[in-house]
Amino acid sequence: MDKKLNIKIKPIGLLDIIAFTKMVKKRTSIINAANTKPISPSNVNINALLLHPKKQIMKIVEVIAETPKVKTFVLKMVNDTLPAFFRAGQYVSLKLKIGDSIFTRPYSLSSSPNDSKRGVYTITIKGADDGFFSKWALDNWKEGDIVEVSSPEGNFYYEPLRDSKFVTGICGGSGVTPFLSMAKAIAEGNEDFNLTLLYGSCKECDILFKNEFDRLEKAANGKIKVVYVLSDEKLANYENGFITADLIKKYSKNSPYSVFICGPQVMYNFVSKELSTLNIPHKYIRRELFGEVKRIEMVNGYPVEHLNKFYQLKVNYFGGNTQIIANSNDSILVSLEKSGIKAPSKCRSGECGFCRSKLVSGNVFIVPDGDGRRAADKKLGFIHICSSYPISDLEIELPK
Ligand code: FES
C-alpha cells in the first residue's frame, strides 16, 4: 500500500461529502423540531439487540470428547436467557484472556438454530486448527467456566434468493461444523434445501459426527446425503483420494447447484483449482472464511524478503498511544494481542470489518483473499488489521 494517497474528488463528489458531514446534525435538528417524539426504545431496536447483542456471557455446561484432539463445548447463558438466534452456518467469536493478553477466535456453531431456542449453543474445537487458542481451550476449559461469546456473524448460510436449492458442501477437518448445523436445520424443517456433503478426512477414525449424520440422513427423507472421502485409507463404502472435479460432478446430479466450501486453507487451494474446471457460475460458489493465515510466506504475492523481520509499530487508540515491536510473520492484530493491547475483532479473516483501522504511515502486505475492505476505505487508507502484515515501521489508529 502506498504511503501517499492519491484521491481525486470531482466537484459533485465534494458536494456529496459536504452534505454527508452535515447529515447527522441535520437529522438531529429535524427530530428535535418534530411535535412527536420518537418511540424509545423502538421494537425494531429491541429485536436488533436480541439478534445482535454486543456480547453474550455464557457458561460451559458440558464438555464432550469427540476424539483425543477434538472436543465439543455446550454453552448456556449465565442469566438463563436465550442466546441470540442465528442462521445455520454462522459463527461466533470467542474471547480468551490469559494474563494481560486478550485473544479472540471465530468458531462455527455446530448446534442448530432450534437449539438456541432451547437455550443452547455448541461449538467444536480441534487441537491443530489455530494453535495456541484451541490448545489452551482444549487443555483448560471445563464445565462451569464462563466464556464471552460474540453475536452470531457471517454470511455462510443458505439464502434461497441467491443459492440453488441443491447444495454440494465440501469440507475437511473441523470445517464440517457449519454443515452439521445446516443438516440439523434441514432435518428439523428450518431450512428447505438439499445438501450433498463431500466430507474429506485422512482416515476413518478422523471423521467427526458420523453417527449424528447417519441419524440426520434418515430423518431428512432424502434431503441430506453425506459422502466420506478418505485420503490415506482405502475402505469399502468410502471414496478414496481427494475431493476432485470428477468427484464433485459424480455427486452433484442436479443443475444448477451451489457449492459451499469450509475447511483448512490447503483444501481451499486444491478445491478452487478443481472447481475452475467445472465452469460453475461465480455466484454459486460460496466459501466460509478460513480464519487467520498461518504461514504468510505461503500466500501468493507476499514479499518474502520481509519474513522474520521486526518493525516498530506505533498504535494510537482512544485516549492514548503506545509503541510496540511487531513480528512481520504476525498480522498486526496478533502483534497487538501479544502485547496486551485490546483491539476489536471477530472473523479474523479480513471480511467483517470489525478491526478496521487507519494506516497513518508505513507499508503493509494485505492478504489478497482477505481484503474485504470497501472501495472508499482502500482510497482513504483504512486497513483490516487481521489480514494486514507489516513490511515497514508503521503507525496505525485503532477504532474507538
Ligand atoms: S476481524 Fe473481521 S475484518 Fe478483521
Coordinates of C-alpha atoms and ligand atoms in Angstrom, one line a residue:
M1 CA 0.0 0.0 0.0
D2 CA 1.4 3.4 -0.9
K3 CA 2.1 5.9 1.9
K4 CA 0.7 8.8 -0.1
L5 CA -2.9 8.6 -1.0
N6 CA -3.9 10.0 -4.4
I7 CA -7.5 10.9 -4.1
K8 CA -9.3 12.8 -6.8
I9 CA -12.6 14.2 -5.8
K10 CA -14.9 15.7 -8.5
P11 CA -16.9 18.9 -7.7
I12 CA -20.1 16.9 -7.5
G13 CA -18.4 14.4 -5.2
L14 CA -17.2 17.2 -3.0
L15 CA -20.8 18.5 -2.6
D16 CA -21.8 14.9 -1.6
I17 CA -19.1 14.8 1.0
I18 CA -20.1 18.2 2.5
A19 CA -23.7 17.1 2.6
F20 CA -22.6 13.8 4.2
T21 CA -20.7 15.5 7.0
K22 CA -23.7 17.6 7.9
M23 CA -26.2 14.7 7.8
V24 CA -26.2 13.8 11.5
K25 CA -26.6 17.5 12.5
K26 CA -29.4 18.0 10.0
R27 CA -31.3 14.8 11.1
T28 CA -30.9 15.7 14.8
S29 CA -32.4 19.2 14.2
I30 CA -35.4 17.7 12.2
I31 CA -36.0 15.2 15.0
N32 CA -35.8 17.9 17.7
A33 CA -38.2 20.1 15.8
A34 CA -40.9 17.4 15.4
N35 CA -44.0 17.5 17.6
T36 CA -44.0 13.8 18.2
K37 CA -41.0 12.2 20.0
P38 CA -39.5 9.0 18.6
I39 CA -40.6 5.8 20.2
S40 CA -37.8 4.8 22.5
P41 CA -36.8 2.1 22.6
S42 CA -38.5 1.0 19.4
N43 CA -39.5 -2.6 18.7
V44 CA -37.0 -2.7 15.8
N45 CA -34.2 -1.7 18.1
I46 CA -35.2 -4.2 20.7
N47 CA -35.3 -7.0 18.1
A48 CA -32.0 -5.9 16.6
L49 CA -30.4 -6.0 20.1
L50 CA -31.7 -9.5 20.7
L51 CA -30.3 -10.8 17.3
H52 CA -27.1 -8.8 17.6
P53 CA -26.1 -8.5 21.2
K54 CA -22.7 -6.8 21.8
K55 CA -21.6 -9.9 23.8
Q56 CA -23.1 -13.0 25.4
I57 CA -21.8 -14.2 28.7
M58 CA -22.2 -18.0 28.6
K59 CA -21.3 -20.9 30.9
I60 CA -19.8 -24.2 29.7
V61 CA -22.4 -26.8 30.9
E62 CA -20.9 -29.9 29.2
V63 CA -17.7 -30.9 27.5
I64 CA -17.9 -33.8 25.0
A65 CA -14.6 -35.5 23.9
E66 CA -15.3 -36.3 20.2
T67 CA -11.7 -37.7 19.6
P68 CA -8.5 -37.3 21.6
K69 CA -7.9 -34.0 19.8
V70 CA -11.5 -32.7 19.4
K71 CA -14.0 -31.5 21.9
T72 CA -17.5 -30.1 21.7
F73 CA -18.4 -27.4 24.3
V74 CA -22.1 -27.0 25.2
L75 CA -22.8 -23.4 26.3
K76 CA -25.8 -21.7 28.0
M77 CA -26.4 -18.1 29.0
V78 CA -25.3 -17.4 32.6
N79 CA -28.5 -15.4 33.3
D80 CA -30.8 -18.1 32.0
T81 CA -32.0 -16.1 29.0
L82 CA -31.9 -17.4 25.4
P83 CA -28.7 -16.8 23.3
A84 CA -29.2 -14.9 20.0
F85 CA -30.9 -16.8 17.2
F86 CA -28.8 -17.5 14.1
R87 CA -28.7 -18.9 10.6
A88 CA -27.3 -22.4 10.3
G89 CA -23.7 -22.0 9.1
Q90 CA -22.9 -18.8 11.1
Y91 CA -20.0 -18.4 13.6
V92 CA -19.4 -16.8 16.9
S93 CA -16.2 -15.2 18.1
L94 CA -14.9 -16.4 21.5
K95 CA -12.7 -14.3 23.8
L96 CA -9.9 -15.6 25.9
K97 CA -7.9 -13.6 28.5
I98 CA -4.5 -15.0 29.5
G99 CA -2.6 -12.7 31.8
D100 CA -2.7 -9.3 30.2
S101 CA -3.3 -10.6 26.7
I102 CA -6.7 -11.0 25.1
F103 CA -7.3 -13.3 22.2
T104 CA -10.4 -14.0 20.1
R105 CA -11.1 -16.8 17.7
P106 CA -14.2 -17.4 15.4
Y107 CA -15.8 -20.8 15.6
S108 CA -18.8 -22.1 13.6
L109 CA -21.8 -23.1 15.7
S110 CA -22.4 -26.8 15.3
S111 CA -25.8 -26.7 17.0
S112 CA -29.0 -25.9 15.1
P113 CA -30.9 -22.6 15.2
N114 CA -33.6 -24.6 17.1
D115 CA -31.1 -25.4 19.8
S116 CA -30.7 -21.7 20.5
K117 CA -34.4 -21.5 21.2
R118 CA -33.8 -24.3 23.7
G119 CA -31.1 -22.1 25.3
V120 CA -28.0 -23.9 23.9
Y121 CA -25.1 -23.2 21.6
T122 CA -22.5 -25.9 20.8
I123 CA -19.0 -25.3 19.3
T124 CA -16.5 -27.9 18.4
I125 CA -12.8 -27.2 18.7
K126 CA -10.0 -29.2 17.1
G127 CA -6.5 -29.0 18.6
A128 CA -4.5 -28.2 15.5
D129 CA -6.9 -25.7 13.9
D130 CA -5.3 -22.5 15.1
G131 CA -2.6 -23.5 17.5
F132 CA -2.4 -21.5 20.7
F133 CA -6.1 -20.6 21.3
S134 CA -7.5 -24.1 20.5
K135 CA -4.8 -25.9 22.5
W136 CA -5.5 -23.6 25.5
A137 CA -9.2 -24.1 25.3
L138 CA -8.9 -27.9 24.9
D139 CA -6.5 -28.2 27.8
N140 CA -8.2 -25.8 30.2
W141 CA -11.9 -25.2 29.6
K142 CA -14.1 -27.3 31.8
E143 CA -17.7 -27.4 33.0
G144 CA -18.7 -24.2 34.9
D145 CA -16.2 -22.0 33.2
I146 CA -17.5 -18.6 31.9
V147 CA -16.9 -17.7 28.2
E148 CA -17.5 -14.4 26.4
V149 CA -19.2 -15.0 23.1
S150 CA -20.0 -12.5 20.3
S151 CA -23.3 -12.3 18.5
P152 CA -23.7 -14.8 15.6
E153 CA -21.8 -13.5 12.5
G154 CA -21.0 -14.4 8.9
N155 CA -22.7 -15.0 5.6
F156 CA -22.0 -18.7 5.2
Y157 CA -25.6 -19.9 5.2
Y158 CA -28.2 -20.9 2.6
E159 CA -30.1 -18.0 1.1
P160 CA -32.9 -19.0 -1.3
L161 CA -32.7 -15.8 -3.3
R162 CA -29.0 -16.3 -4.1
D163 CA -28.3 -20.1 -3.9
S164 CA -29.5 -23.1 -5.8
K165 CA -31.9 -25.4 -3.9
F166 CA -29.3 -28.2 -4.5
V167 CA -26.1 -27.5 -2.4
T168 CA -22.9 -29.6 -2.7
G169 CA -21.0 -29.0 0.5
I170 CA -17.2 -29.6 0.6
C171 CA -15.5 -29.8 3.9
G172 CA -12.4 -31.1 5.7
G173 CA -11.4 -31.4 9.4
S174 CA -13.5 -29.3 11.7
G175 CA -14.9 -27.4 8.7
V176 CA -17.7 -29.9 9.0
T177 CA -19.3 -28.0 11.9
P178 CA -21.4 -25.4 9.9
F179 CA -22.7 -28.3 7.7
L180 CA -23.7 -30.2 10.8
S181 CA -25.7 -27.2 11.8
M182 CA -27.2 -27.0 8.3
A183 CA -28.1 -30.7 8.3
K184 CA -29.8 -30.4 11.7
A185 CA -31.8 -27.3 10.4
I186 CA -32.9 -29.3 7.3
A187 CA -33.9 -32.3 9.4
E188 CA -35.8 -30.1 11.8
G189 CA -37.6 -28.3 8.9
N190 CA -36.0 -24.9 9.5
E191 CA -34.2 -24.9 6.1
D192 CA -35.5 -26.1 2.8
F193 CA -32.7 -27.2 0.5
N194 CA -31.0 -30.5 -0.5
L195 CA -27.5 -31.0 0.9
T196 CA -24.9 -33.4 -0.6
L197 CA -21.8 -33.2 1.6
L198 CA -18.4 -34.4 0.4
Y199 CA -16.5 -34.7 3.7
G200 CA -12.8 -35.2 3.4
S201 CA -10.7 -36.8 6.2
C202 CA -7.3 -38.6 6.3
K203 CA -8.6 -41.8 7.9
E204 CA -11.9 -43.2 9.1
C205 CA -11.0 -42.5 12.7
D206 CA -10.7 -38.8 11.9
I207 CA -14.4 -38.5 10.8
L208 CA -16.4 -36.4 13.2
F209 CA -20.2 -36.7 13.9
K210 CA -20.7 -39.8 11.7
N211 CA -23.4 -41.3 13.9
E212 CA -25.1 -37.9 14.0
F213 CA -25.0 -37.5 10.2
D214 CA -26.4 -41.1 9.8
R215 CA -29.3 -40.1 12.0
L216 CA -29.9 -36.9 10.2
E217 CA -29.8 -38.6 6.7
K218 CA -32.6 -40.9 7.8
A219 CA -34.6 -38.0 9.4
A220 CA -34.4 -35.8 6.4
N221 CA -36.1 -38.1 3.9
G222 CA -33.5 -38.0 1.2
K223 CA -32.6 -34.3 1.5
I224 CA -29.2 -35.0 3.0
K225 CA -26.5 -37.3 1.7
V226 CA -23.0 -37.5 3.2
V227 CA -20.1 -38.9 1.1
Y228 CA -17.0 -39.7 3.1
V229 CA -13.7 -39.2 1.3
L230 CA -10.6 -40.7 2.8
S231 CA -7.2 -39.6 1.5
D232 CA -5.0 -42.1 3.5
E233 CA -7.1 -45.2 3.6
K234 CA -9.0 -47.4 1.2
L235 CA -12.2 -48.8 2.7
A236 CA -15.4 -50.2 1.3
N237 CA -18.3 -47.6 1.3
Y238 CA -15.9 -44.7 1.3
E239 CA -14.5 -42.7 -1.6
N240 CA -10.7 -42.7 -1.7
G241 CA -8.3 -39.8 -2.6
F242 CA -9.1 -36.0 -2.7
I243 CA -12.2 -34.1 -3.5
T244 CA -11.6 -33.7 -7.2
A245 CA -13.7 -32.1 -10.0
D246 CA -14.7 -35.7 -11.1
L247 CA -16.0 -36.5 -7.6
I248 CA -17.9 -33.2 -7.3
K249 CA -19.5 -33.9 -10.7
K250 CA -20.3 -37.5 -9.7
Y251 CA -22.4 -36.5 -6.7
S252 CA -23.8 -33.2 -8.0
K253 CA -26.6 -34.5 -10.2
N254 CA -28.9 -31.6 -10.3
S255 CA -28.2 -28.4 -12.2
P256 CA -27.6 -25.7 -11.3
Y257 CA -26.1 -26.5 -8.0
S258 CA -24.4 -24.3 -5.4
V259 CA -21.0 -25.2 -3.9
F260 CA -20.3 -24.3 -0.2
I261 CA -16.7 -24.9 1.0
C262 CA -15.4 -24.9 4.5
G263 CA -12.1 -26.4 5.6
P264 CA -8.4 -25.7 6.0
Q265 CA -6.5 -23.3 3.7
V266 CA -4.8 -26.1 1.8
M267 CA -8.1 -27.7 1.0
Y268 CA -9.4 -24.3 -0.4
N269 CA -6.4 -24.0 -2.7
F270 CA -6.9 -27.6 -4.0
V271 CA -10.7 -27.4 -4.4
S272 CA -10.5 -23.9 -6.0
K273 CA -8.4 -25.3 -8.8
E274 CA -10.7 -28.3 -9.3
L275 CA -13.8 -26.1 -9.4
S276 CA -12.3 -23.8 -12.0
T277 CA -12.5 -26.7 -14.5
L278 CA -16.3 -27.1 -13.9
N279 CA -17.4 -23.7 -15.2
I280 CA -19.8 -23.1 -12.2
P281 CA -21.1 -19.6 -12.2
H282 CA -19.3 -17.4 -9.6
K283 CA -22.5 -16.7 -7.7
Y284 CA -23.0 -20.4 -7.0
I285 CA -19.6 -20.8 -5.2
R286 CA -19.5 -19.8 -1.5
R287 CA -16.5 -20.1 0.8
E288 CA -16.5 -19.9 4.6
L289 CA -13.7 -17.7 5.9
F290 CA -10.6 -19.7 6.8
G291 CA -9.5 -17.5 9.7
E292 CA -6.0 -16.2 10.1
V293 CA -3.3 -17.1 7.6
K294 CA -1.0 -19.5 9.4
R295 CA 2.1 -19.0 7.2
I296 CA 2.2 -15.7 5.5
E297 CA 5.1 -16.7 3.2
M298 CA 2.8 -19.2 1.5
V299 CA 0.4 -16.5 0.3
N300 CA 0.8 -15.5 -3.3
G301 CA 2.5 -12.1 -3.7
Y302 CA 4.0 -11.9 -0.2
P303 CA 7.4 -10.1 -0.4
V304 CA 9.4 -12.9 1.3
E305 CA 12.4 -10.6 2.0
H306 CA 10.2 -9.2 4.8
L307 CA 9.8 -12.6 6.6
N308 CA 11.3 -12.9 10.1
K309 CA 11.8 -9.2 10.5
F310 CA 10.8 -6.9 13.4
Y311 CA 9.2 -3.5 12.9
Q312 CA 8.3 -0.6 15.2
L313 CA 4.5 -0.2 15.5
K314 CA 3.1 3.0 16.9
V315 CA -0.5 2.5 18.0
N316 CA -2.9 5.4 18.6
Y317 CA -6.0 4.4 20.4
F318 CA -8.8 6.2 22.1
G319 CA -7.2 8.2 24.9
G320 CA -3.5 7.5 24.2
N321 CA -0.8 5.8 22.2
T322 CA 2.0 3.3 22.6
Q323 CA 4.8 1.8 20.7
I324 CA 5.4 -2.0 20.3
I325 CA 7.7 -4.3 18.3
A326 CA 5.8 -6.2 15.7
N327 CA 7.0 -9.5 14.1
S328 CA 6.5 -9.4 10.3
N329 CA 5.2 -13.0 10.4
D330 CA 2.2 -12.0 12.5
S331 CA -0.8 -10.0 11.4
I332 CA -0.9 -6.5 13.1
L333 CA -3.9 -7.8 15.2
V334 CA -1.9 -10.7 16.5
S335 CA 1.0 -8.4 17.4
L336 CA -1.3 -6.1 19.3
E337 CA -2.9 -9.1 21.2
K338 CA 0.5 -10.4 22.1
S339 CA 1.4 -7.0 23.6
G340 CA -1.9 -6.9 25.6
I341 CA -3.5 -4.2 23.5
K342 CA -7.2 -4.5 23.2
A343 CA -8.2 -4.4 19.5
P344 CA -11.7 -5.3 18.2
S345 CA -12.0 -8.4 16.0
K346 CA -14.5 -11.1 15.0
C347 CA -13.9 -13.0 11.8
R348 CA -10.0 -12.7 11.8
S349 CA -10.2 -13.2 8.0
G350 CA -10.5 -9.6 6.7
E351 CA -14.2 -9.8 6.0
C352 CA -16.3 -8.4 8.8
G353 CA -14.6 -5.0 9.1
F354 CA -14.7 -5.1 12.9
C355 CA -10.9 -4.5 13.2
R356 CA -10.9 -1.7 10.5
S357 CA -8.1 0.8 11.5
K358 CA -6.5 3.8 9.9
L359 CA -3.0 3.3 8.5
V360 CA -1.3 6.6 9.4
S361 CA 2.1 5.8 7.9
G362 CA 4.1 2.8 6.7
N363 CA 3.5 -0.1 4.4
V364 CA 1.6 -3.3 4.9
F365 CA 1.0 -6.5 2.9
I366 CA -2.7 -7.4 2.7
V367 CA -3.7 -11.0 2.1
P368 CA -5.5 -10.8 -1.3
D369 CA -8.2 -13.3 -0.3
G370 CA -8.7 -11.4 3.0
D371 CA -9.1 -7.9 1.6
G372 CA -12.7 -7.3 2.4
R373 CA -12.4 -3.5 2.6
R374 CA -14.8 -1.2 0.9
A375 CA -13.6 0.8 -2.1
A376 CA -13.7 4.0 -0.1
D377 CA -11.7 2.6 2.7
K378 CA -9.0 1.5 0.3
K379 CA -8.8 5.0 -1.0
L380 CA -8.8 6.7 2.4
G381 CA -6.1 4.5 3.9
F382 CA -8.0 2.1 6.2
I383 CA -6.9 -1.5 6.7
H384 CA -8.3 -4.6 8.3
I385 CA -5.5 -5.4 10.8
C386 CA -6.4 -9.1 11.0
S387 CA -5.3 -9.6 7.3
S388 CA -2.5 -6.9 7.2
Y389 CA 1.1 -7.7 7.8
P390 CA 3.9 -5.1 8.5
I391 CA 6.6 -4.7 5.8
S392 CA 8.0 -1.4 7.4
D393 CA 7.7 0.6 10.6
L394 CA 4.1 1.6 11.0
E395 CA 1.7 4.0 12.7
I396 CA -1.9 3.0 13.0
E397 CA -5.0 4.3 14.6
L398 CA -7.4 1.8 16.2
P399 CA -11.2 2.3 16.1
K400 CA -12.8 3.8 19.2
Ligands
FES1 S1 -11.8 -9.2 12.4 FE1 -13.1 -9.3 10.7 S2 -12.1 -8.0 9.3 FE2 -10.7 -8.2 10.9

